[in-house]
Short mmCIF file of C-alpha atoms in Angstrom, two decimals:
data_model
loop_
_atom_site.label_atom_id
_atom_site.label_comp_id
_atom_site.label_asym_id
_atom_site.label_seq_id
_atom_site.Cartn_x
_atom_site.Cartn_y
_atom_site.Cartn_z
CA UNK A 1 -16.56 -16.06 24.81
CA UNK A 2 -18.82 -13.03 25.00
CA UNK A 3 -19.37 -10.70 22.09
CA UNK A 4 -17.37 -7.52 21.81
CA UNK A 5 -18.99 -4.38 23.22
CA UNK A 6 -20.32 -1.77 20.86
CA UNK A 7 -17.14 -0.33 19.25
CA UNK A 8 -18.70 3.13 19.12
CA UNK A 9 -18.88 3.23 22.93
CA UNK A 10 -15.65 1.56 24.03
CA UNK A 11 -11.92 2.19 23.52
CA UNK A 12 -10.17 -0.01 20.99
CA UNK A 13 -7.56 -2.61 21.86
CA UNK A 14 -3.94 -1.47 21.60
CA UNK A 15 -0.80 -3.41 20.82
CA UNK A 16 2.20 -3.86 23.10
CA UNK A 17 3.34 -0.29 22.37
CA UNK A 18 -0.08 1.30 22.74
CA UNK A 19 -0.70 1.56 18.99
CA UNK A 20 -4.36 1.19 17.94
CA UNK A 21 -5.58 -0.70 14.89
CA UNK A 22 -7.03 1.75 12.39
CA UNK A 23 -5.93 0.71 8.91
CA UNK A 24 -6.40 -2.57 7.01
CA UNK A 25 -4.62 -3.36 3.76
CA UNK A 26 -6.39 -6.29 2.17
CA UNK A 27 -5.01 -8.20 -0.82
CA UNK A 28 -7.76 -9.49 -3.10
CA UNK A 29 -5.45 -11.45 -5.41
CA UNK A 30 -1.84 -12.63 -5.36
CA UNK A 31 -1.43 -12.58 -9.14
CA UNK A 32 0.04 -9.64 -11.05
CA UNK A 33 0.46 -8.83 -14.74
CA UNK A 34 3.79 -7.09 -14.04
CA UNK A 35 7.05 -8.56 -12.77
CA UNK A 36 8.71 -5.58 -11.11
CA UNK A 37 12.19 -6.65 -9.94
CA UNK A 38 11.89 -5.08 -6.46
CA UNK A 39 8.60 -6.85 -5.77
CA UNK A 40 7.87 -9.89 -7.97
CA UNK A 41 10.95 -10.66 -10.10
CA UNK A 42 10.16 -12.83 -13.12
CA UNK A 43 13.08 -15.18 -12.46
CA UNK A 44 11.69 -15.98 -9.01
CA UNK A 45 7.92 -15.90 -9.55
CA UNK A 46 6.27 -17.95 -12.33
CA UNK A 47 3.74 -16.43 -14.71
CA UNK A 48 0.83 -18.44 -13.31
CA UNK A 49 1.48 -17.52 -9.68
CA UNK A 50 -1.63 -16.49 -7.76
CA UNK A 51 -4.11 -17.47 -10.46
CA UNK A 52 -5.66 -20.31 -8.44
CA UNK A 53 -9.01 -18.81 -7.44
CA UNK A 54 -9.70 -21.61 -4.93
CA UNK A 55 -7.01 -20.31 -2.58
CA UNK A 56 -8.51 -16.81 -2.29
CA UNK A 57 -11.05 -15.52 0.16
CA UNK A 58 -14.52 -15.34 -1.37
CA UNK A 59 -16.43 -12.06 -1.46
CA UNK A 60 -18.58 -13.31 1.42
CA UNK A 61 -15.48 -14.11 3.46
CA UNK A 62 -13.93 -10.74 2.63
CA UNK A 63 -17.03 -8.85 3.73
CA UNK A 64 -17.18 -10.81 7.00
CA UNK A 65 -13.48 -10.17 7.56
CA UNK A 66 -13.75 -6.42 6.94
CA UNK A 67 -16.80 -6.12 9.21
CA UNK A 68 -14.86 -7.91 11.92
CA UNK A 69 -11.91 -5.53 11.56
CA UNK A 70 -14.28 -2.58 11.71
CA UNK A 71 -15.52 -3.84 15.08
CA UNK A 72 -12.03 -3.50 16.54
CA UNK A 73 -11.35 -0.04 15.20
CA UNK A 74 -10.42 -0.16 11.52
CA UNK A 75 -11.69 2.91 9.69
CA UNK A 76 -9.47 2.88 6.61
CA UNK A 77 -9.50 0.03 4.09
CA UNK A 78 -7.16 -0.25 1.13
CA UNK A 79 -7.54 -3.04 -1.44
CA UNK A 80 -4.27 -4.32 -2.86
CA UNK A 81 -2.72 -7.29 -4.64
CA UNK A 82 -0.79 -8.49 -6.61
CA UNK A 83 -2.73 -6.41 -9.04
CA UNK A 84 -6.26 -6.02 -7.64
CA UNK A 85 -7.81 -5.13 -11.01
CA UNK A 86 -7.19 -8.74 -12.06
CA UNK A 87 -9.80 -9.90 -9.54
CA UNK A 88 -13.01 -10.76 -11.40
CA UNK A 89 -16.11 -8.92 -10.25
CA UNK A 90 -14.12 -6.36 -8.26
CA UNK A 91 -16.76 -3.59 -8.54
CA UNK A 92 -19.27 -5.94 -6.90
CA UNK A 93 -16.93 -6.45 -3.96
CA UNK A 94 -16.27 -2.72 -3.68
CA UNK A 95 -20.02 -2.00 -3.60
CA UNK A 96 -20.43 -4.44 -0.71
CA UNK A 97 -17.55 -2.92 1.23
CA UNK A 98 -18.65 0.66 0.50
CA UNK A 99 -21.93 -0.16 2.23
CA UNK A 100 -20.13 -0.68 5.56
CA UNK A 101 -21.01 2.64 7.13
CA UNK A 102 -18.26 2.75 9.75
CA UNK A 103 -15.51 2.86 7.12
CA UNK A 104 -14.26 6.41 6.63
CA UNK A 105 -12.05 5.56 3.67
CA UNK A 106 -12.07 2.93 0.92
CA UNK A 107 -9.06 3.02 -1.41
CA UNK A 108 -7.23 0.83 -3.91
CA UNK A 109 -3.63 0.54 -5.08
CA UNK A 110 -2.97 -0.51 -8.69
CA UNK A 111 -0.22 -0.52 -11.28
CA UNK A 112 -2.70 1.32 -13.50
CA UNK A 113 -2.32 -0.84 -16.61
CA UNK A 114 -5.96 -2.01 -16.51
CA UNK A 115 -7.39 1.15 -15.03
CA UNK A 116 -8.63 2.93 -18.15
CA UNK A 117 -11.44 0.45 -18.78
CA UNK A 118 -12.36 -0.09 -15.12
CA UNK A 119 -12.09 3.36 -13.53
CA UNK A 120 -15.72 4.40 -14.01
CA UNK A 121 -17.13 1.10 -12.71
CA UNK A 122 -14.90 1.33 -9.65
CA UNK A 123 -16.04 4.87 -8.93
CA UNK A 124 -19.71 4.04 -9.40
CA UNK A 125 -19.32 1.06 -7.06
CA UNK A 126 -18.19 3.38 -4.26
CA UNK A 127 -14.39 3.40 -4.39
CA UNK A 128 -13.24 6.70 -2.92
CA UNK A 129 -9.51 6.95 -3.58
CA UNK A 130 -6.85 5.55 -5.90
CA UNK A 131 -3.10 5.09 -5.66
CA UNK A 132 -1.19 4.27 -8.84
CA UNK A 133 2.37 2.92 -8.86
CA UNK A 134 4.50 4.80 -11.38
CA UNK A 135 8.27 4.33 -11.24
CA UNK A 136 9.24 6.01 -14.50
CA UNK A 137 7.96 8.14 -17.37
CA UNK A 138 10.55 6.97 -19.88
CA UNK A 139 8.81 4.21 -21.90
CA UNK A 140 11.84 1.93 -22.22
CA UNK A 141 12.76 2.22 -18.57
CA UNK A 142 9.16 1.72 -17.48
CA UNK A 143 8.93 -1.42 -19.59
CA UNK A 144 12.12 -2.74 -18.07
CA UNK A 145 11.02 -1.94 -14.51
CA UNK A 146 7.75 -3.82 -15.09
CA UNK A 147 9.64 -6.93 -16.13
CA UNK A 148 9.01 -6.27 -19.79
CA UNK A 149 5.22 -6.34 -19.34
CA UNK A 150 4.05 -2.77 -18.95
CA UNK A 151 3.56 0.30 -21.13
CA UNK A 152 3.66 3.67 -19.44
CA UNK A 153 1.18 5.06 -21.98
CA UNK A 154 -1.46 2.63 -20.67
CA UNK A 155 -0.86 3.75 -17.10
CA UNK A 156 -1.08 7.44 -18.01
CA UNK A 157 -4.30 6.73 -19.91
CA UNK A 158 -5.62 4.98 -16.81
CA UNK A 159 -4.83 8.00 -14.65
CA UNK A 160 -6.64 10.27 -17.10
CA UNK A 161 -9.64 7.93 -17.21
CA UNK A 162 -9.77 7.80 -13.42
CA UNK A 163 -9.73 11.57 -13.19
CA UNK A 164 -12.53 11.76 -15.77
CA UNK A 165 -14.50 9.23 -13.71
CA UNK A 166 -14.34 11.48 -10.66
CA UNK A 167 -11.19 10.43 -8.81
CA UNK A 168 -9.54 13.64 -7.68
CA UNK A 169 -6.06 13.94 -6.19
CA UNK A 170 -4.84 10.48 -7.17
CA UNK A 171 -1.71 9.40 -5.30
CA UNK A 172 1.17 8.36 -7.53
CA UNK A 173 3.84 6.22 -5.85
CA UNK A 174 7.40 6.03 -7.17
CA UNK A 175 9.92 3.67 -5.52
CA UNK A 176 13.28 5.30 -6.16
CA UNK A 177 16.47 3.28 -6.69
CA UNK A 178 19.86 4.88 -7.18
CA UNK A 179 21.29 4.20 -10.61
CA UNK A 180 18.01 2.63 -11.72
CA UNK A 181 15.29 5.30 -11.88
CA UNK A 182 16.47 8.22 -9.77
CA UNK A 183 16.82 10.22 -12.98
CA UNK A 184 13.02 10.08 -13.27
CA UNK A 185 12.36 12.12 -10.12
CA UNK A 186 12.39 15.56 -11.74
CA UNK A 187 10.51 14.49 -14.90
CA UNK A 188 7.77 12.91 -12.77
CA UNK A 189 7.50 16.00 -10.60
CA UNK A 190 7.34 18.26 -13.65
CA UNK A 191 4.67 16.09 -15.27
CA UNK A 192 2.32 16.09 -12.30
CA UNK A 193 2.87 19.54 -10.78
CA UNK A 194 -0.38 21.40 -11.17
CA UNK A 195 -2.35 18.26 -12.04
CA UNK A 196 -4.09 17.98 -8.68
CA UNK A 197 -2.49 14.57 -8.14
CA UNK A 198 0.01 13.90 -5.34
CA UNK A 199 3.33 12.34 -6.28
CA UNK A 200 5.06 10.40 -3.49
CA UNK A 201 8.64 9.18 -3.56
CA UNK A 202 9.29 6.02 -1.55
CA UNK A 203 12.65 4.88 -0.28
CA UNK A 204 13.62 1.47 -1.67
CA UNK A 205 12.87 -0.93 1.19
CA UNK A 206 14.08 -4.39 2.17
CA UNK A 207 10.60 -5.89 1.81
CA UNK A 208 10.44 -9.60 1.03
CA UNK A 209 13.39 -11.84 0.35
CA UNK A 210 13.33 -12.51 -3.40
CA UNK A 211 14.22 -9.03 -4.67
CA UNK A 212 17.94 -8.95 -3.81
CA UNK A 213 17.65 -5.71 -1.85
CA UNK A 214 20.84 -3.65 -1.84
CA UNK A 215 21.20 -0.76 0.60
CA UNK A 216 23.49 1.07 -1.82
CA UNK A 217 20.47 1.63 -4.10
CA UNK A 218 18.52 3.52 -1.43
CA UNK A 219 18.09 7.24 -2.18
CA UNK A 220 17.16 8.96 1.06
CA UNK A 221 14.14 11.20 1.09
CA UNK A 222 16.20 14.18 2.26
CA UNK A 223 18.31 13.95 -0.88
CA UNK A 224 15.24 13.76 -3.10
CA UNK A 225 13.60 16.65 -1.28
CA UNK A 226 16.72 18.77 -1.78
CA UNK A 227 16.78 17.96 -5.50
CA UNK A 228 13.20 19.07 -5.89
CA UNK A 229 13.64 22.11 -3.68
CA UNK A 230 16.51 23.35 -5.84
CA UNK A 231 14.25 23.23 -8.89
CA UNK A 232 10.93 24.18 -7.33
CA UNK A 233 11.06 25.56 -3.77
CA UNK A 234 9.11 23.52 -1.23
CA UNK A 235 7.59 24.23 2.16
CA UNK A 236 6.68 21.64 4.78
CA UNK A 237 3.04 20.80 5.47
CA UNK A 238 1.45 19.31 8.56
CA UNK A 239 0.36 15.68 8.46
CA UNK A 240 -3.28 15.07 7.61
CA UNK A 241 -3.57 12.68 10.57
CA UNK A 242 -1.42 10.99 13.19
CA UNK A 243 0.41 8.05 11.69
CA UNK A 244 0.48 9.36 8.12
CA UNK A 245 3.51 7.71 6.57
CA UNK A 246 4.36 10.35 3.98
CA UNK A 247 6.01 13.64 4.96
CA UNK A 248 4.12 16.29 3.01
CA UNK A 249 5.54 19.31 1.19
CA UNK A 250 3.84 21.98 -0.90
CA UNK A 251 5.34 23.65 -3.94
CA UNK A 252 5.86 27.27 -2.95
CA UNK A 253 4.35 28.42 -6.25
CA UNK A 254 1.02 26.81 -5.34
CA UNK A 255 1.11 24.01 -7.91
CA UNK A 256 0.29 21.22 -5.48
CA UNK A 257 2.17 18.95 -3.12
CA UNK A 258 4.63 16.08 -3.03
CA UNK A 259 5.28 13.41 -0.40
CA UNK A 260 8.21 11.35 0.85
CA UNK A 261 7.97 7.93 2.50
CA UNK A 262 11.13 7.27 4.51
CA UNK A 263 11.02 3.82 6.08
CA UNK A 264 14.80 3.49 5.80
CA UNK A 265 16.04 6.91 6.89
CA UNK A 266 13.20 7.97 9.22
CA UNK A 267 11.26 4.93 10.50
CA UNK A 268 7.68 5.56 11.56
CA UNK A 269 7.00 2.38 13.54
CA UNK A 270 5.96 4.38 16.60
CA UNK A 271 2.71 5.53 14.98
CA UNK A 272 2.06 2.48 12.78
CA UNK A 273 -1.55 1.34 13.06
CA UNK A 274 -1.68 -0.83 9.91
CA UNK A 275 -2.46 -4.50 9.52
CA UNK A 276 -2.30 -6.54 6.35
CA UNK A 277 -4.25 -9.58 5.19
CA UNK A 278 -3.17 -11.67 2.21
CA UNK A 279 -5.55 -12.95 -0.45
CA UNK A 280 -5.69 -16.35 1.25
CA UNK A 281 -6.66 -14.84 4.61
CA UNK A 282 -3.43 -14.60 6.58
CA UNK A 283 -2.94 -11.65 8.95
CA UNK A 284 0.44 -9.90 8.98
CA UNK A 285 0.90 -7.24 11.63
CA UNK A 286 3.95 -5.71 9.93
CA UNK A 287 5.09 -5.23 6.35
CA UNK A 288 8.34 -6.93 7.38
CA UNK A 289 6.75 -9.85 9.28
CA UNK A 290 8.13 -13.32 8.68
CA UNK A 291 4.88 -15.21 9.24
CA UNK A 292 1.16 -14.58 9.21
CA UNK A 293 -1.76 -16.03 11.13
CA UNK A 294 -4.47 -17.85 9.19
CA UNK A 295 -7.81 -16.13 9.85
CA UNK A 296 -9.84 -18.40 7.62
CA UNK A 297 -10.87 -20.87 10.34
CA UNK A 298 -12.09 -17.99 12.51
CA UNK A 299 -14.23 -16.59 9.70
CA UNK A 300 -16.64 -19.47 10.23
CA UNK A 301 -17.50 -17.84 13.59
CA UNK A 302 -18.74 -14.71 11.84
CA UNK A 303 -17.66 -11.11 12.25
CA UNK A 304 -17.94 -11.15 16.05
CA UNK A 305 -15.64 -14.16 16.42
CA UNK A 306 -13.26 -12.74 13.85
CA UNK A 307 -13.17 -9.42 15.72
CA UNK A 308 -12.28 -11.12 18.99
CA UNK A 309 -9.49 -13.11 17.34
CA UNK A 310 -8.02 -10.01 15.66
CA UNK A 311 -8.18 -8.02 18.90
CA UNK A 312 -6.34 -10.84 20.67
CA UNK A 313 -3.63 -11.00 18.01
CA UNK A 314 -3.24 -7.22 17.86
CA UNK A 315 -2.85 -6.93 21.63
CA UNK A 316 0.29 -9.11 21.35
CA UNK A 317 1.79 -7.12 18.47
CA UNK A 318 5.27 -5.75 19.18
CA UNK A 319 6.55 -5.15 15.63
CA UNK A 320 9.03 -2.33 15.04
CA UNK A 321 11.28 -3.71 12.33
CA UNK A 322 12.33 -0.41 10.76
CA UNK A 323 13.35 1.06 14.11
CA UNK A 324 15.46 -2.03 14.81
CA UNK A 325 17.05 -1.75 11.37
CA UNK A 326 17.89 1.89 11.99
CA UNK A 327 19.48 0.96 15.32
CA UNK A 328 21.33 -1.96 13.72
CA UNK A 329 19.64 -4.22 16.29
CA UNK A 330 18.77 -7.92 15.82
CA UNK A 331 15.69 -8.36 13.66
CA UNK A 332 14.07 -11.05 11.48
CA UNK A 333 16.00 -11.84 8.33
CA UNK A 334 13.01 -13.38 6.54
CA UNK A 335 10.04 -11.24 5.49
CA UNK A 336 6.74 -11.87 3.78
CA UNK A 337 6.96 -11.09 0.06
CA UNK A 338 5.56 -7.69 -0.83
CA UNK A 339 3.30 -9.06 -3.57
CA UNK A 340 1.44 -11.13 -0.95
CA UNK A 341 0.45 -8.18 1.23
CA UNK A 342 0.37 -5.22 -1.15
CA UNK A 343 3.31 -3.23 0.14
#
């Protein structure tokens, strides 16, 4: 099989619906120090899950994999978990990935509990952006939502440390569940208005199979937007780029912006250009996929062979789970667990 042409001079492969591959979400570890009920419930996932280092891609394998994805069009890379800050030597990996010149964006998603002592090293290694999960400000509720393992004060300290280290406009993700933490929406907005950070409210999604998803706990983005608008008037903003998943709104008083991710009420499958790879090297072409494809054997062929394999797999992609859900059409009932692919 011949090598791929120079990606700078040729169009990228598209999937069955003409969607290009632009964004890779790469899990570096399957372990997490939290046990959030909607993702990794303690009664379903043991404490030692994901701690077997032998099952993970090595740094060499990860670099080869990312370079292969870059060859077929990926320009945005986000490192996820589990909790990625549990991965030993993470700044070393980030420095290697930051040296890949074709990447326009290198980001990381974290629960923030370990961020305070790692933020500066991450920044100095070349990490460009951070997203922190933050589902509540109330300490007792936060502790409960983390499975009894997290302290909101540690997360807030991590955000402050990251800002001091040079991370501007940190994204803060809140998954909203009715009757669980929807009373935290206004306190979160009030806390971070004017901070320069961007708070994003995410509709509670039916990701994975172990979280007991209940549609009655979904709070639609329109309802959340109206709540905020009544308190602090909002105005719509244009998307930063095609395929951006969050609908953006600015506070009319100039104190920043807020976003809404609406996979349930307003599916965005039509512009989805994301792929996901688990810590053990399996490719998932949709957050709601049932199965992944093991890329590890192909990694032995180097970045060129990996690129050709990914292009082949992407060309067959026809995922549009959220659109099928919205239309009440037949769709897979089994999904990959969110903690394997980083949400």
